[in-house]
Amino acid sequence: MLQDLLEGAGRSIVFGVIGIGLMAVGYVLVDLLTPGKLKDLIFVERNPNASLLLAANQLGIAAIVFTAIFTSYDSFGEGLASTVLFGLVGIGIMGLAFLVLDWMTPGKLGDVICTPDRHGGAMVSAASHFGAALIVCACIS
């Protein structure tokens, strides 16, 4: 019994580190897609639009990681591989969703995200990000 608990704890640590790593990659993606530095926009300027987009991104990645772990293979190695693969695919799909939405809307979506006043475009972008993540979640089996 103790061995099972220790093995489960070890797996939790490994999957947790991978999940946090994927969330960090998601942060970098949003930082690249928006003008300016995301840390300044959110933590210095307290920009609600950038905060909303990043929150949707982080929750979306967490949902993908959760789904990948929950449906994980019997093999620990295969479970890790699927979590990393689906996490990276999800991040790519979220980035693509941002670019498609940017193409479909007037102006530059990155500029909308950086405006200091709440903007409906940020809410739509956040929903697009999270929706893209849910699509990836549905594909994990």
mmCIF file of C-alpha atoms in Angstrom:
data_model
loop_
_atom_site.group_PDB
_atom_site.id
_atom_site.type_symbol
_atom_site.label_atom_id
_atom_site.label_comp_id
_atom_site.label_asym_id
_atom_site.label_seq_id
_atom_site.Cartn_x
_atom_site.Cartn_y
_atom_site.Cartn_z
ATOM 1 C CA MET A 1 0.000 0.000 0.000
ATOM 2 C CA LEU A 2 2.784 2.451 0.894
ATOM 3 C CA GLN A 3 4.527 1.670 -2.377
ATOM 4 C CA ASP A 4 1.330 2.486 -4.314
ATOM 5 C CA LEU A 5 0.987 5.792 -2.453
ATOM 6 C CA LEU A 6 4.595 6.750 -3.132
ATOM 7 C CA GLU A 7 4.268 5.772 -6.789
ATOM 8 C CA GLY A 8 1.104 7.877 -7.106
ATOM 9 C CA ALA A 9 2.792 10.824 -5.408
ATOM 10 C CA GLY A 10 5.754 10.549 -7.752
ATOM 11 C CA ARG A 11 3.484 10.479 -10.793
ATOM 12 C CA SER A 12 1.608 13.505 -9.437
ATOM 13 C CA ILE A 13 4.854 15.434 -9.161
ATOM 14 C CA VAL A 14 5.939 14.510 -12.690
ATOM 15 C CA PHE A 15 2.551 15.309 -14.253
ATOM 16 C CA GLY A 16 2.382 18.520 -12.197
ATOM 17 C CA VAL A 17 5.760 19.694 -13.467
ATOM 18 C CA ILE A 18 4.753 18.879 -17.051
ATOM 19 C CA GLY A 19 1.439 20.699 -16.615
ATOM 20 C CA ILE A 20 3.146 23.780 -15.205
ATOM 21 C CA GLY A 21 5.679 23.651 -18.037
ATOM 22 C CA LEU A 22 2.889 23.552 -20.624
ATOM 23 C CA MET A 23 1.149 26.452 -18.889
ATOM 24 C CA ALA A 24 4.423 28.396 -19.099
ATOM 25 C CA VAL A 25 4.572 27.681 -22.848
ATOM 26 C CA GLY A 26 0.980 28.966 -23.102
ATOM 27 C CA TYR A 27 2.020 32.146 -21.302
ATOM 28 C CA VAL A 28 4.838 32.637 -23.829
ATOM 29 C CA LEU A 29 2.364 32.122 -26.689
ATOM 30 C CA VAL A 30 0.016 34.840 -25.406
ATOM 31 C CA ASP A 31 3.014 37.099 -24.791
ATOM 32 C CA LEU A 32 4.112 36.629 -28.423
ATOM 33 C CA LEU A 33 0.614 37.239 -29.813
ATOM 34 C CA THR A 34 0.058 40.507 -27.951
ATOM 35 C CA PRO A 35 2.115 43.677 -28.261
ATOM 36 C CA GLY A 36 4.134 44.721 -25.247
ATOM 37 C CA LYS A 37 5.184 42.567 -22.332
ATOM 38 C CA LEU A 38 2.400 40.503 -20.827
ATOM 39 C CA LYS A 39 3.817 40.744 -17.303
ATOM 40 C CA ASP A 40 3.700 44.554 -17.526
ATOM 41 C CA LEU A 41 0.213 44.596 -19.055
ATOM 42 C CA ILE A 42 -1.243 42.371 -16.352
ATOM 43 C CA PHE A 43 0.747 43.003 -13.196
ATOM 44 C CA VAL A 44 1.781 46.651 -13.624
ATOM 45 C CA GLU A 45 -0.951 48.184 -15.801
ATOM 46 C CA ARG A 46 -3.639 45.780 -14.496
ATOM 47 C CA ASN A 47 -5.051 45.403 -17.992
ATOM 48 C CA PRO A 48 -8.355 43.476 -17.776
ATOM 49 C CA ASN A 49 -8.292 42.375 -21.420
ATOM 50 C CA ALA A 50 -4.837 40.796 -21.301
ATOM 51 C CA SER A 51 -5.715 39.233 -17.945
ATOM 52 C CA LEU A 52 -8.863 37.653 -19.358
ATOM 53 C CA LEU A 53 -7.064 36.239 -22.403
ATOM 54 C CA LEU A 54 -4.246 34.772 -20.322
ATOM 55 C CA ALA A 55 -6.695 33.314 -17.791
ATOM 56 C CA ALA A 56 -8.624 31.578 -20.607
ATOM 57 C CA ASN A 57 -5.351 30.283 -22.025
ATOM 58 C CA GLN A 58 -4.162 28.905 -18.691
ATOM 59 C CA LEU A 59 -7.519 27.286 -17.893
ATOM 60 C CA GLY A 60 -7.640 25.782 -21.384
ATOM 61 C CA ILE A 61 -4.190 24.250 -21.034
ATOM 62 C CA ALA A 62 -5.073 22.947 -17.579
ATOM 63 C CA ALA A 63 -8.218 21.328 -19.039
ATOM 64 C CA ILE A 64 -6.152 19.637 -21.750
ATOM 65 C CA VAL A 65 -3.596 18.366 -19.238
ATOM 66 C CA PHE A 66 -6.373 17.170 -16.917
ATOM 67 C CA THR A 67 -8.114 15.310 -19.734
ATOM 68 C CA ALA A 68 -4.872 13.753 -20.965
ATOM 69 C CA ILE A 69 -3.995 12.544 -17.465
ATOM 70 C CA PHE A 70 -7.532 11.370 -16.693
ATOM 71 C CA THR A 71 -7.651 9.282 -19.858
ATOM 72 C CA SER A 72 -3.987 8.326 -19.548
ATOM 73 C CA TYR A 73 -2.643 5.094 -20.850
ATOM 74 C CA ASP A 74 -1.856 2.239 -18.479
ATOM 75 C CA SER A 75 1.808 2.909 -19.179
ATOM 76 C CA PHE A 76 3.210 5.886 -17.271
ATOM 77 C CA GLY A 77 5.531 6.737 -20.183
ATOM 78 C CA GLU A 78 2.720 6.688 -22.736
ATOM 79 C CA GLY A 79 0.604 8.831 -20.427
ATOM 80 C CA LEU A 80 3.387 11.388 -20.142
ATOM 81 C CA ALA A 81 3.946 11.381 -23.892
ATOM 82 C CA SER A 82 0.235 11.885 -24.625
ATOM 83 C CA THR A 83 0.013 14.705 -22.079
ATOM 84 C CA VAL A 84 2.957 16.557 -23.627
ATOM 85 C CA LEU A 85 1.756 15.907 -27.187
ATOM 86 C CA PHE A 86 -1.847 16.986 -26.597
ATOM 87 C CA GLY A 87 -0.678 19.951 -24.522
ATOM 88 C CA LEU A 88 1.547 21.224 -27.324
ATOM 89 C CA VAL A 89 -1.122 20.545 -29.960
ATOM 90 C CA GLY A 90 -3.632 22.443 -27.818
ATOM 91 C CA ILE A 91 -1.312 25.419 -27.448
ATOM 92 C CA GLY A 92 -0.797 25.464 -31.214
ATOM 93 C CA ILE A 93 -4.563 25.256 -31.851
ATOM 94 C CA MET A 94 -5.198 28.116 -29.393
ATOM 95 C CA GLY A 95 -2.601 30.222 -31.202
ATOM 96 C CA LEU A 96 -4.234 29.404 -34.533
ATOM 97 C CA ALA A 97 -7.653 30.344 -33.121
ATOM 98 C CA PHE A 98 -6.227 33.729 -32.084
ATOM 99 C CA LEU A 99 -4.781 34.323 -35.563
ATOM 100 C CA VAL A 100 -8.005 33.304 -37.335
ATOM 101 C CA LEU A 101 -10.068 35.574 -35.083
ATOM 102 C CA ASP A 102 -7.568 38.378 -35.717
ATOM 103 C CA TRP A 103 -7.999 37.859 -39.461
ATOM 104 C CA MET A 104 -11.803 37.909 -39.194
ATOM 105 C CA THR A 105 -12.119 41.082 -37.122
ATOM 106 C CA PRO A 106 -11.338 44.718 -37.917
ATOM 107 C CA GLY A 107 -8.039 46.105 -36.662
ATOM 108 C CA LYS A 108 -5.463 44.079 -34.804
ATOM 109 C CA LEU A 109 -6.698 41.808 -32.044
ATOM 110 C CA GLY A 110 -3.436 42.228 -30.135
ATOM 111 C CA ASP A 111 -4.084 45.972 -29.940
ATOM 112 C CA VAL A 112 -7.610 45.326 -28.638
ATOM 113 C CA ILE A 113 -6.187 43.069 -25.922
ATOM 114 C CA CYS A 114 -3.790 45.838 -24.882
ATOM 115 C CA THR A 115 -6.360 48.619 -24.532
ATOM 116 C CA PRO A 116 -6.746 49.689 -20.897
ATOM 117 C CA ASP A 117 -10.577 49.671 -20.932
ATOM 118 C CA ARG A 118 -12.607 46.472 -21.012
ATOM 119 C CA HIS A 119 -13.251 45.449 -24.591
ATOM 120 C CA GLY A 120 -15.737 42.885 -25.886
ATOM 121 C CA GLY A 121 -13.122 41.638 -28.338
ATOM 122 C CA ALA A 122 -11.052 40.374 -25.416
ATOM 123 C CA MET A 123 -14.003 38.331 -24.170
ATOM 124 C CA VAL A 124 -14.523 36.834 -27.630
ATOM 125 C CA SER A 125 -10.811 36.073 -27.908
ATOM 126 C CA ALA A 126 -10.779 34.416 -24.488
ATOM 127 C CA ALA A 127 -13.805 32.292 -25.435
ATOM 128 C CA SER A 128 -12.075 31.325 -28.671
ATOM 129 C CA HIS A 129 -8.947 30.275 -26.767
ATOM 130 C CA PHE A 130 -10.886 28.205 -24.247
ATOM 131 C CA GLY A 131 -13.154 26.745 -26.933
ATOM 132 C CA ALA A 132 -10.117 25.606 -28.913
ATOM 133 C CA ALA A 133 -8.803 23.877 -25.787
ATOM 134 C CA LEU A 134 -12.136 22.104 -25.259
ATOM 135 C CA ILE A 135 -12.003 20.828 -28.836
ATOM 136 C CA VAL A 136 -8.615 19.264 -28.087
ATOM 137 C CA CYS A 137 -9.993 17.810 -24.843
ATOM 138 C CA ALA A 138 -12.757 16.114 -26.822
ATOM 139 C CA CYS A 139 -10.180 14.548 -29.155
ATOM 140 C CA ILE A 140 -8.249 12.884 -26.353
ATOM 141 C CA SER A 141 -9.213 9.273 -25.893
#
